[in-house]
Amino acid sequence: MIGAIIGDIVGSPYESGWMNKENFELFRKNSVFTDDTVLTVAVADAILSGVEYEDKIREYANQYRGRRFGKRFKKWLEFQVKNDSFGNGSAMRVSPIGFAFKREDKVLEEAEKSAACSHNHPEAIKGAKAIALSVYMAKNGYSKEEIRSRITDQFGYDINRNVDEIRPDYFFDSTCKGSVGEAIVAFLDSKDYEDAIRKAVSLGGDADTLACMAGGIAQAYYKKIPEYILDEAWERISSTFCDIIEKFHEAYKIGY
């Protein structure tokens, strides 16, 4: 879970930019947590407390309204209207589910529930399931090729590519269809946690969310995040968030 949050923070200064390189400054003065972190913590809190996902998502989003929420999400939040969005907001926040639940069918069921309350479009639900299942498989020792094969077969994402092939023609895309597969590729191409988030951010576009999705899977797979990265990240997260993150990692025995 902290791996997803770090990805959000690292990617935040580069959102909507044309990065096109992996050798960039990992933390800048304006490296901050955004809506990706807020809602990832909300999902984790919902799991820990047994409260409905929608209730926690609304609670956290209302408390942190200035953290770059999308227009359609804000409309859903304010007017409580049905939202059939296919944006990647459903997938950016789902990593705690892949970490917490012990059965694959339960992971997929909970991923759908967490998505559907605010992103009730088949593409958004599919994206959330794909990221949650990737985290689950990575956590449980599946190989990268097993993850690649399963996500391709079950969800149809084109992840038989590499980052160098994607990067030249990639552009800002905040839909699940245009970002979930790319984030998974960034993880699959990586050699360690830091490399995964660098590759995700290097694609440009919706960099914080790409790195958030890739970072969650990478934490689950590599099970180790460098101390200097953790130290920088903790300094940029509110104490309330830190408490929930630590409780979540302890409750589900998640290494980082």
PDB file of C-alpha atoms in Angstrom:
ATOM      1  CA  MET A   1       0.000   0.000   0.000  1.00  0.00           C
ATOM      2  CA  ILE A   2       2.773   2.453   0.843  1.00  0.00           C
ATOM      3  CA  GLY A   3       4.284   1.523  -2.512  1.00  0.00           C
ATOM      4  CA  ALA A   4       1.239   2.902  -4.305  1.00  0.00           C
ATOM      5  CA  ILE A   5       1.309   6.088  -2.238  1.00  0.00           C
ATOM      6  CA  ILE A   6       4.987   6.693  -2.947  1.00  0.00           C
ATOM      7  CA  GLY A   7       4.254   6.322  -6.647  1.00  0.00           C
ATOM      8  CA  ASP A   8       1.598   9.011  -6.363  1.00  0.00           C
ATOM      9  CA  ILE A   9       3.951  11.387  -4.548  1.00  0.00           C
ATOM     10  CA  VAL A  10       6.855  10.812  -6.946  1.00  0.00           C
ATOM     11  CA  GLY A  11       4.644  11.239  -9.998  1.00  0.00           C
ATOM     12  CA  SER A  12       2.754  14.303  -8.741  1.00  0.00           C
ATOM     13  CA  PRO A  13       5.085  17.034 -10.131  1.00  0.00           C
ATOM     14  CA  TYR A  14       5.136  15.385 -13.529  1.00  0.00           C
ATOM     15  CA  GLU A  15       1.410  14.883 -14.118  1.00  0.00           C
ATOM     16  CA  SER A  16       0.405  15.935 -17.639  1.00  0.00           C
ATOM     17  CA  GLY A  17       4.055  16.452 -18.527  1.00  0.00           C
ATOM     18  CA  TRP A  18       6.091  14.851 -21.281  1.00  0.00           C
ATOM     19  CA  MET A  19       8.726  13.047 -19.244  1.00  0.00           C
ATOM     20  CA  ASN A  20      10.213  10.587 -21.760  1.00  0.00           C
ATOM     21  CA  LYS A  21      13.117   9.654 -19.463  1.00  0.00           C
ATOM     22  CA  GLU A  22      13.728   7.555 -16.368  1.00  0.00           C
ATOM     23  CA  ASN A  23      16.568   9.639 -14.935  1.00  0.00           C
ATOM     24  CA  PHE A  24      14.601  12.377 -13.185  1.00  0.00           C
ATOM     25  CA  GLU A  25      14.607  13.906  -9.709  1.00  0.00           C
ATOM     26  CA  LEU A  26      12.689  11.448  -7.550  1.00  0.00           C
ATOM     27  CA  PHE A  27      11.491  13.935  -4.928  1.00  0.00           C
ATOM     28  CA  ARG A  28      11.049  17.641  -5.509  1.00  0.00           C
ATOM     29  CA  LYS A  29       9.724  20.440  -3.319  1.00  0.00           C
ATOM     30  CA  ASN A  30       6.349  20.059  -5.020  1.00  0.00           C
ATOM     31  CA  SER A  31       6.220  16.267  -4.645  1.00  0.00           C
ATOM     32  CA  VAL A  32       2.968  15.864  -2.721  1.00  0.00           C
ATOM     33  CA  PHE A  33       0.226  13.307  -2.192  1.00  0.00           C
ATOM     34  CA  THR A  34      -2.847  13.705  -4.369  1.00  0.00           C
ATOM     35  CA  ASP A  35      -6.303  12.153  -4.673  1.00  0.00           C
ATOM     36  CA  ASP A  36      -4.654   8.790  -5.414  1.00  0.00           C
ATOM     37  CA  THR A  37      -3.225   8.666  -1.896  1.00  0.00           C
ATOM     38  CA  VAL A  38      -6.362  10.044  -0.241  1.00  0.00           C
ATOM     39  CA  LEU A  39      -8.571   7.346  -1.721  1.00  0.00           C
ATOM     40  CA  THR A  40      -6.033   4.544  -1.297  1.00  0.00           C
ATOM     41  CA  VAL A  41      -6.002   5.329   2.422  1.00  0.00           C
ATOM     42  CA  ALA A  42      -9.807   5.533   2.380  1.00  0.00           C
ATOM     43  CA  VAL A  43     -10.043   2.012   0.947  1.00  0.00           C
ATOM     44  CA  ALA A  44      -7.557   0.713   3.510  1.00  0.00           C
ATOM     45  CA  ASP A  45      -9.510   2.376   6.318  1.00  0.00           C
ATOM     46  CA  ALA A  46     -12.737   0.833   5.013  1.00  0.00           C
ATOM     47  CA  ILE A  47     -11.145  -2.626   5.142  1.00  0.00           C
ATOM     48  CA  LEU A  48      -9.747  -2.098   8.641  1.00  0.00           C
ATOM     49  CA  SER A  49     -12.962  -0.642  10.054  1.00  0.00           C
ATOM     50  CA  GLY A  50     -15.530  -2.703   8.169  1.00  0.00           C
ATOM     51  CA  VAL A  51     -17.228   0.450   6.886  1.00  0.00           C
ATOM     52  CA  GLU A  52     -18.645   0.530   3.355  1.00  0.00           C
ATOM     53  CA  TYR A  53     -16.189   1.666   0.681  1.00  0.00           C
ATOM     54  CA  GLU A  54     -18.474   4.441  -0.499  1.00  0.00           C
ATOM     55  CA  ASP A  55     -18.817   5.896   2.988  1.00  0.00           C
ATOM     56  CA  LYS A  56     -15.058   6.057   3.542  1.00  0.00           C
ATOM     57  CA  ILE A  57     -14.368   7.342   0.037  1.00  0.00           C
ATOM     58  CA  ARG A  58     -16.861  10.166   0.521  1.00  0.00           C
ATOM     59  CA  GLU A  59     -15.515  10.939   3.994  1.00  0.00           C
ATOM     60  CA  TYR A  60     -11.907  11.227   2.863  1.00  0.00           C
ATOM     61  CA  ALA A  61     -12.653  13.001  -0.398  1.00  0.00           C
ATOM     62  CA  ASN A  62     -14.732  15.633   1.392  1.00  0.00           C
ATOM     63  CA  GLN A  63     -11.940  16.195   3.890  1.00  0.00           C
ATOM     64  CA  TYR A  64      -9.259  16.571   1.185  1.00  0.00           C
ATOM     65  CA  ARG A  65     -11.161  18.280  -1.622  1.00  0.00           C
ATOM     66  CA  GLY A  66      -8.123  20.191  -2.887  1.00  0.00           C
ATOM     67  CA  ARG A  67      -6.128  17.116  -3.901  1.00  0.00           C
ATOM     68  CA  ARG A  68      -6.750  17.062  -7.681  1.00  0.00           C
ATOM     69  CA  PHE A  69      -9.977  15.074  -7.870  1.00  0.00           C
ATOM     70  CA  GLY A  70     -11.441  14.759 -11.347  1.00  0.00           C
ATOM     71  CA  LYS A  71     -14.472  16.739 -12.468  1.00  0.00           C
ATOM     72  CA  ARG A  72     -16.813  13.747 -12.755  1.00  0.00           C
ATOM     73  CA  PHE A  73     -15.758  12.451  -9.359  1.00  0.00           C
ATOM     74  CA  LYS A  74     -16.378  15.872  -7.809  1.00  0.00           C
ATOM     75  CA  LYS A  75     -19.855  15.897  -9.335  1.00  0.00           C
ATOM     76  CA  TRP A  76     -20.541  12.434  -7.906  1.00  0.00           C
ATOM     77  CA  LEU A  77     -19.232  13.587  -4.537  1.00  0.00           C
ATOM     78  CA  GLU A  78     -21.237  16.797  -4.387  1.00  0.00           C
ATOM     79  CA  PHE A  79     -24.526  15.775  -5.959  1.00  0.00           C
ATOM     80  CA  GLN A  80     -24.497  12.029  -5.185  1.00  0.00           C
ATOM     81  CA  VAL A  81     -25.430  11.234  -8.771  1.00  0.00           C
ATOM     82  CA  LYS A  82     -24.765   7.906 -10.464  1.00  0.00           C
ATOM     83  CA  ASN A  83     -21.313   7.939 -12.025  1.00  0.00           C
ATOM     84  CA  ASP A  84     -20.647   5.532 -14.880  1.00  0.00           C
ATOM     85  CA  SER A  85     -17.109   6.895 -15.293  1.00  0.00           C
ATOM     86  CA  PHE A  86     -14.441   4.711 -16.906  1.00  0.00           C
ATOM     87  CA  GLY A  87     -11.636   6.792 -15.406  1.00  0.00           C
ATOM     88  CA  ASN A  88      -8.673   5.235 -13.629  1.00  0.00           C
ATOM     89  CA  GLY A  89      -9.810   6.529 -10.230  1.00  0.00           C
ATOM     90  CA  SER A  90     -11.207   3.068  -9.597  1.00  0.00           C
ATOM     91  CA  ALA A  91      -7.834   1.407 -10.180  1.00  0.00           C
ATOM     92  CA  MET A  92      -5.544   3.920  -8.502  1.00  0.00           C
ATOM     93  CA  ARG A  93      -7.047   3.277  -5.047  1.00  0.00           C
ATOM     94  CA  VAL A  94      -7.518  -0.503  -5.139  1.00  0.00           C
ATOM     95  CA  SER A  95      -4.112  -1.857  -4.047  1.00  0.00           C
ATOM     96  CA  PRO A  96      -5.129  -2.402  -0.375  1.00  0.00           C
ATOM     97  CA  ILE A  97      -7.652  -4.991  -1.549  1.00  0.00           C
ATOM     98  CA  GLY A  98      -4.976  -7.026  -3.319  1.00  0.00           C
ATOM     99  CA  PHE A  99      -2.908  -6.982  -0.148  1.00  0.00           C
ATOM    100  CA  ALA A 100      -5.662  -7.685   2.381  1.00  0.00           C
ATOM    101  CA  PHE A 101      -7.778 -10.539   1.084  1.00  0.00           C
ATOM    102  CA  LYS A 102      -6.593 -14.132   1.035  1.00  0.00           C
ATOM    103  CA  ARG A 103      -8.699 -15.609  -1.756  1.00  0.00           C
ATOM    104  CA  GLU A 104      -8.597 -14.582  -5.385  1.00  0.00           C
ATOM    105  CA  ASP A 105     -12.363 -14.616  -5.789  1.00  0.00           C
ATOM    106  CA  LYS A 106     -12.701 -12.340  -2.769  1.00  0.00           C
ATOM    107  CA  VAL A 107     -10.092  -9.935  -4.169  1.00  0.00           C
ATOM    108  CA  LEU A 108     -12.050  -9.635  -7.410  1.00  0.00           C
ATOM    109  CA  GLU A 109     -15.365  -9.265  -5.595  1.00  0.00           C
ATOM    110  CA  GLU A 110     -14.060  -6.533  -3.301  1.00  0.00           C
ATOM    111  CA  ALA A 111     -12.309  -4.735  -6.158  1.00  0.00           C
ATOM    112  CA  GLU A 112     -15.604  -4.515  -7.999  1.00  0.00           C
ATOM    113  CA  LYS A 113     -17.420  -3.236  -4.913  1.00  0.00           C
ATOM    114  CA  SER A 114     -14.782  -0.594  -4.273  1.00  0.00           C
ATOM    115  CA  ALA A 115     -14.951   0.611  -7.870  1.00  0.00           C
ATOM    116  CA  ALA A 116     -18.667   0.504  -8.539  1.00  0.00           C
ATOM    117  CA  CYS A 117     -19.680   2.976  -5.852  1.00  0.00           C
ATOM    118  CA  SER A 118     -18.144   5.849  -7.850  1.00  0.00           C
ATOM    119  CA  HIS A 119     -17.003   4.345 -11.184  1.00  0.00           C
ATOM    120  CA  ASN A 120     -19.802   2.078 -12.303  1.00  0.00           C
ATOM    121  CA  HIS A 121     -18.607   1.439 -15.856  1.00  0.00           C
ATOM    122  CA  PRO A 122     -17.394  -2.000 -17.010  1.00  0.00           C
ATOM    123  CA  GLU A 123     -13.987  -0.574 -18.000  1.00  0.00           C
ATOM    124  CA  ALA A 124     -13.497   1.016 -14.574  1.00  0.00           C
ATOM    125  CA  ILE A 125     -14.481  -2.184 -12.797  1.00  0.00           C
ATOM    126  CA  LYS A 126     -12.208  -4.208 -15.065  1.00  0.00           C
ATOM    127  CA  GLY A 127      -9.299  -1.862 -14.366  1.00  0.00           C
ATOM    128  CA  ALA A 128      -9.765  -2.116 -10.607  1.00  0.00           C
ATOM    129  CA  LYS A 129      -9.917  -5.892 -10.802  1.00  0.00           C
ATOM    130  CA  ALA A 130      -6.786  -6.074 -12.962  1.00  0.00           C
ATOM    131  CA  ILE A 131      -4.688  -3.982 -10.559  1.00  0.00           C
ATOM    132  CA  ALA A 132      -6.031  -5.755  -7.457  1.00  0.00           C
ATOM    133  CA  LEU A 133      -5.371  -9.174  -8.974  1.00  0.00           C
ATOM    134  CA  SER A 134      -1.866  -8.117 -10.049  1.00  0.00           C
ATOM    135  CA  VAL A 135      -1.115  -7.046  -6.460  1.00  0.00           C
ATOM    136  CA  TYR A 136      -2.565 -10.290  -5.102  1.00  0.00           C
ATOM    137  CA  MET A 137      -0.531 -12.441  -7.481  1.00  0.00           C
ATOM    138  CA  ALA A 138       2.655 -10.445  -6.872  1.00  0.00           C
ATOM    139  CA  LYS A 139       2.186 -10.735  -3.103  1.00  0.00           C
ATOM    140  CA  ASN A 140       1.694 -14.484  -3.347  1.00  0.00           C
ATOM    141  CA  GLY A 141       4.828 -15.281  -5.304  1.00  0.00           C
ATOM    142  CA  TYR A 142       3.578 -15.595  -8.865  1.00  0.00           C
ATOM    143  CA  SER A 143       6.177 -14.876 -11.526  1.00  0.00           C
ATOM    144  CA  LYS A 144       5.989 -11.861 -13.787  1.00  0.00           C
ATOM    145  CA  GLU A 145       5.176 -14.063 -16.749  1.00  0.00           C
ATOM    146  CA  GLU A 146       2.334 -15.689 -14.828  1.00  0.00           C
ATOM    147  CA  ILE A 147       0.971 -12.247 -13.981  1.00  0.00           C
ATOM    148  CA  ARG A 148       1.360 -11.080 -17.576  1.00  0.00           C
ATOM    149  CA  SER A 149      -0.408 -14.139 -18.944  1.00  0.00           C
ATOM    150  CA  ARG A 150      -3.254 -14.020 -16.463  1.00  0.00           C
ATOM    151  CA  ILE A 151      -3.994 -10.304 -16.851  1.00  0.00           C
ATOM    152  CA  THR A 152      -3.838 -10.608 -20.639  1.00  0.00           C
ATOM    153  CA  ASP A 153      -6.134 -13.632 -20.776  1.00  0.00           C
ATOM    154  CA  GLN A 154      -8.666 -12.495 -18.187  1.00  0.00           C
ATOM    155  CA  PHE A 155      -8.886  -8.777 -18.906  1.00  0.00           C
ATOM    156  CA  GLY A 156      -7.560  -8.334 -22.436  1.00  0.00           C
ATOM    157  CA  TYR A 157      -5.002  -5.629 -21.696  1.00  0.00           C
ATOM    158  CA  ASP A 158      -2.172  -5.379 -24.198  1.00  0.00           C
ATOM    159  CA  ILE A 159       0.773  -5.919 -21.859  1.00  0.00           C
ATOM    160  CA  ASN A 160       2.943  -7.936 -24.216  1.00  0.00           C
ATOM    161  CA  ARG A 161       4.940  -4.756 -24.775  1.00  0.00           C
ATOM    162  CA  ASN A 162       7.688  -2.919 -22.948  1.00  0.00           C
ATOM    163  CA  VAL A 163       8.035   0.656 -21.720  1.00  0.00           C
ATOM    164  CA  ASP A 164      10.399   1.677 -24.523  1.00  0.00           C
ATOM    165  CA  GLU A 165       7.782   0.617 -27.070  1.00  0.00           C
ATOM    166  CA  ILE A 166       4.973   2.487 -25.320  1.00  0.00           C
ATOM    167  CA  ARG A 167       6.736   5.724 -24.392  1.00  0.00           C
ATOM    168  CA  PRO A 168       7.265   7.442 -27.806  1.00  0.00           C
ATOM    169  CA  ASP A 169       3.566   7.594 -28.690  1.00  0.00           C
ATOM    170  CA  TYR A 170       2.022   7.708 -25.240  1.00  0.00           C
ATOM    171  CA  PHE A 171      -0.025  10.723 -24.137  1.00  0.00           C
ATOM    172  CA  PHE A 172      -2.136  11.808 -21.184  1.00  0.00           C
ATOM    173  CA  ASP A 173      -4.914   9.277 -20.687  1.00  0.00           C
ATOM    174  CA  SER A 174      -6.799   9.049 -17.402  1.00  0.00           C
ATOM    175  CA  THR A 175      -9.079   6.211 -18.515  1.00  0.00           C
ATOM    176  CA  CYS A 176      -8.587   2.680 -17.266  1.00  0.00           C
ATOM    177  CA  LYS A 177      -8.358   1.468 -20.853  1.00  0.00           C
ATOM    178  CA  GLY A 178      -5.490   3.862 -21.561  1.00  0.00           C
ATOM    179  CA  SER A 179      -3.461   3.551 -18.352  1.00  0.00           C
ATOM    180  CA  VAL A 180      -3.962   0.295 -16.433  1.00  0.00           C
ATOM    181  CA  GLY A 181      -2.107  -1.881 -18.926  1.00  0.00           C
ATOM    182  CA  GLU A 182       0.692   0.673 -19.216  1.00  0.00           C
ATOM    183  CA  ALA A 183       1.154   0.764 -15.438  1.00  0.00           C
ATOM    184  CA  ILE A 184       1.336  -3.024 -15.280  1.00  0.00           C
ATOM    185  CA  VAL A 185       3.936  -3.015 -18.061  1.00  0.00           C
ATOM    186  CA  ALA A 186       6.042  -0.532 -16.063  1.00  0.00           C
ATOM    187  CA  PHE A 187       6.075  -3.048 -13.215  1.00  0.00           C
ATOM    188  CA  LEU A 188       6.738  -6.044 -15.464  1.00  0.00           C
ATOM    189  CA  ASP A 189       9.694  -4.261 -17.087  1.00  0.00           C
ATOM    190  CA  SER A 190      11.271  -3.255 -13.788  1.00  0.00           C
ATOM    191  CA  LYS A 191      14.217  -4.692 -11.894  1.00  0.00           C
ATOM    192  CA  ASP A 192      13.265  -3.326  -8.449  1.00  0.00           C
ATOM    193  CA  TYR A 193      10.734  -1.047  -6.739  1.00  0.00           C
ATOM    194  CA  GLU A 194      12.380   2.246  -7.628  1.00  0.00           C
ATOM    195  CA  ASP A 195      12.819   1.186 -11.232  1.00  0.00           C
ATOM    196  CA  ALA A 196       9.098   0.405 -11.489  1.00  0.00           C
ATOM    197  CA  ILE A 197       7.974   3.873 -10.443  1.00  0.00           C
ATOM    198  CA  ARG A 198      10.647   5.558 -12.575  1.00  0.00           C
ATOM    199  CA  LYS A 199       9.434   3.624 -15.610  1.00  0.00           C
ATOM    200  CA  ALA A 200       5.814   4.496 -14.876  1.00  0.00           C
ATOM    201  CA  VAL A 201       6.528   8.223 -14.476  1.00  0.00           C
ATOM    202  CA  SER A 202       8.730   8.208 -17.585  1.00  0.00           C
ATOM    203  CA  LEU A 203       5.675   7.471 -19.712  1.00  0.00           C
ATOM    204  CA  GLY A 204       4.412  10.981 -18.963  1.00  0.00           C
ATOM    205  CA  GLY A 205       0.718  11.732 -19.050  1.00  0.00           C
ATOM    206  CA  ASP A 206      -1.156  10.816 -15.876  1.00  0.00           C
ATOM    207  CA  ALA A 207       2.171  10.163 -14.180  1.00  0.00           C
ATOM    208  CA  ASP A 208       1.066  10.108 -10.544  1.00  0.00           C
ATOM    209  CA  THR A 209      -1.656   7.548 -11.189  1.00  0.00           C
ATOM    210  CA  LEU A 210       0.521   5.402 -13.442  1.00  0.00           C
ATOM    211  CA  ALA A 211       3.177   5.299 -10.723  1.00  0.00           C
ATOM    212  CA  CYS A 212       0.579   4.704  -8.019  1.00  0.00           C
ATOM    213  CA  MET A 213      -0.747   1.615  -9.808  1.00  0.00           C
ATOM    214  CA  ALA A 214       2.712   0.313 -10.714  1.00  0.00           C
ATOM    215  CA  GLY A 215       4.046   1.097  -7.237  1.00  0.00           C
ATOM    216  CA  GLY A 216       1.433  -0.977  -5.461  1.00  0.00           C
ATOM    217  CA  ILE A 217       2.224  -4.033  -7.565  1.00  0.00           C
ATOM    218  CA  ALA A 218       5.959  -3.460  -7.221  1.00  0.00           C
ATOM    219  CA  GLN A 219       5.773  -3.322  -3.431  1.00  0.00           C
ATOM    220  CA  ALA A 220       3.829  -6.578  -3.399  1.00  0.00           C
ATOM    221  CA  TYR A 221       6.358  -8.262  -5.677  1.00  0.00           C
ATOM    222  CA  TYR A 222       9.720  -6.954  -4.423  1.00  0.00           C
ATOM    223  CA  LYS A 223       8.638  -6.617  -0.770  1.00  0.00           C
ATOM    224  CA  LYS A 224      11.340  -4.049  -0.152  1.00  0.00           C
ATOM    225  CA  ILE A 225      11.382  -0.301  -0.680  1.00  0.00           C
ATOM    226  CA  PRO A 226      14.668   1.571  -0.144  1.00  0.00           C
ATOM    227  CA  GLU A 227      14.842   3.373   3.184  1.00  0.00           C
ATOM    228  CA  TYR A 228      15.718   6.739   1.628  1.00  0.00           C
ATOM    229  CA  ILE A 229      12.550   6.591  -0.451  1.00  0.00           C
ATOM    230  CA  LEU A 230      10.415   5.640   2.545  1.00  0.00           C
ATOM    231  CA  ASP A 231      11.934   8.434   4.630  1.00  0.00           C
ATOM    232  CA  GLU A 232      11.131  11.041   1.986  1.00  0.00           C
ATOM    233  CA  ALA A 233       7.595   9.743   1.568  1.00  0.00           C
ATOM    234  CA  TRP A 234       6.698   9.671   5.264  1.00  0.00           C
ATOM    235  CA  GLU A 235       7.657  13.346   5.495  1.00  0.00           C
ATOM    236  CA  ARG A 236       5.038  14.185   2.859  1.00  0.00           C
ATOM    237  CA  ILE A 237       2.103  12.227   4.313  1.00  0.00           C
ATOM    238  CA  SER A 238      -0.186  13.450   7.082  1.00  0.00           C
ATOM    239  CA  SER A 239       0.177  11.830  10.496  1.00  0.00           C
ATOM    240  CA  THR A 240      -3.377  10.492  10.240  1.00  0.00           C
ATOM    241  CA  PHE A 241      -2.515   8.733   7.015  1.00  0.00           C
ATOM    242  CA  CYS A 242       0.720   7.378   8.479  1.00  0.00           C
ATOM    243  CA  ASP A 243      -1.190   5.783  11.371  1.00  0.00           C
ATOM    244  CA  ILE A 244      -3.658   4.053   9.056  1.00  0.00           C
ATOM    245  CA  ILE A 245      -0.948   2.898   6.659  1.00  0.00           C
ATOM    246  CA  GLU A 246       1.086   1.381   9.483  1.00  0.00           C
ATOM    247  CA  LYS A 247      -1.969  -0.288  11.041  1.00  0.00           C
ATOM    248  CA  PHE A 248      -2.874  -1.751   7.660  1.00  0.00           C
ATOM    249  CA  HIS A 249       0.608  -3.122   7.013  1.00  0.00           C
ATOM    250  CA  GLU A 250       0.751  -4.609  10.491  1.00  0.00           C
ATOM    251  CA  ALA A 251      -2.738  -6.140  10.285  1.00  0.00           C
ATOM    252  CA  TYR A 252      -1.994  -7.898   6.997  1.00  0.00           C
ATOM    253  CA  LYS A 253       1.703  -8.560   7.592  1.00  0.00           C
ATOM    254  CA  ILE A 254       2.809  -6.625   4.526  1.00  0.00           C
ATOM    255  CA  GLY A 255       6.517  -6.105   4.038  1.00  0.00           C
ATOM    256  CA  TYR A 256       8.110  -2.890   2.816  1.00  0.00           C
TER     257      TYR A 256
END
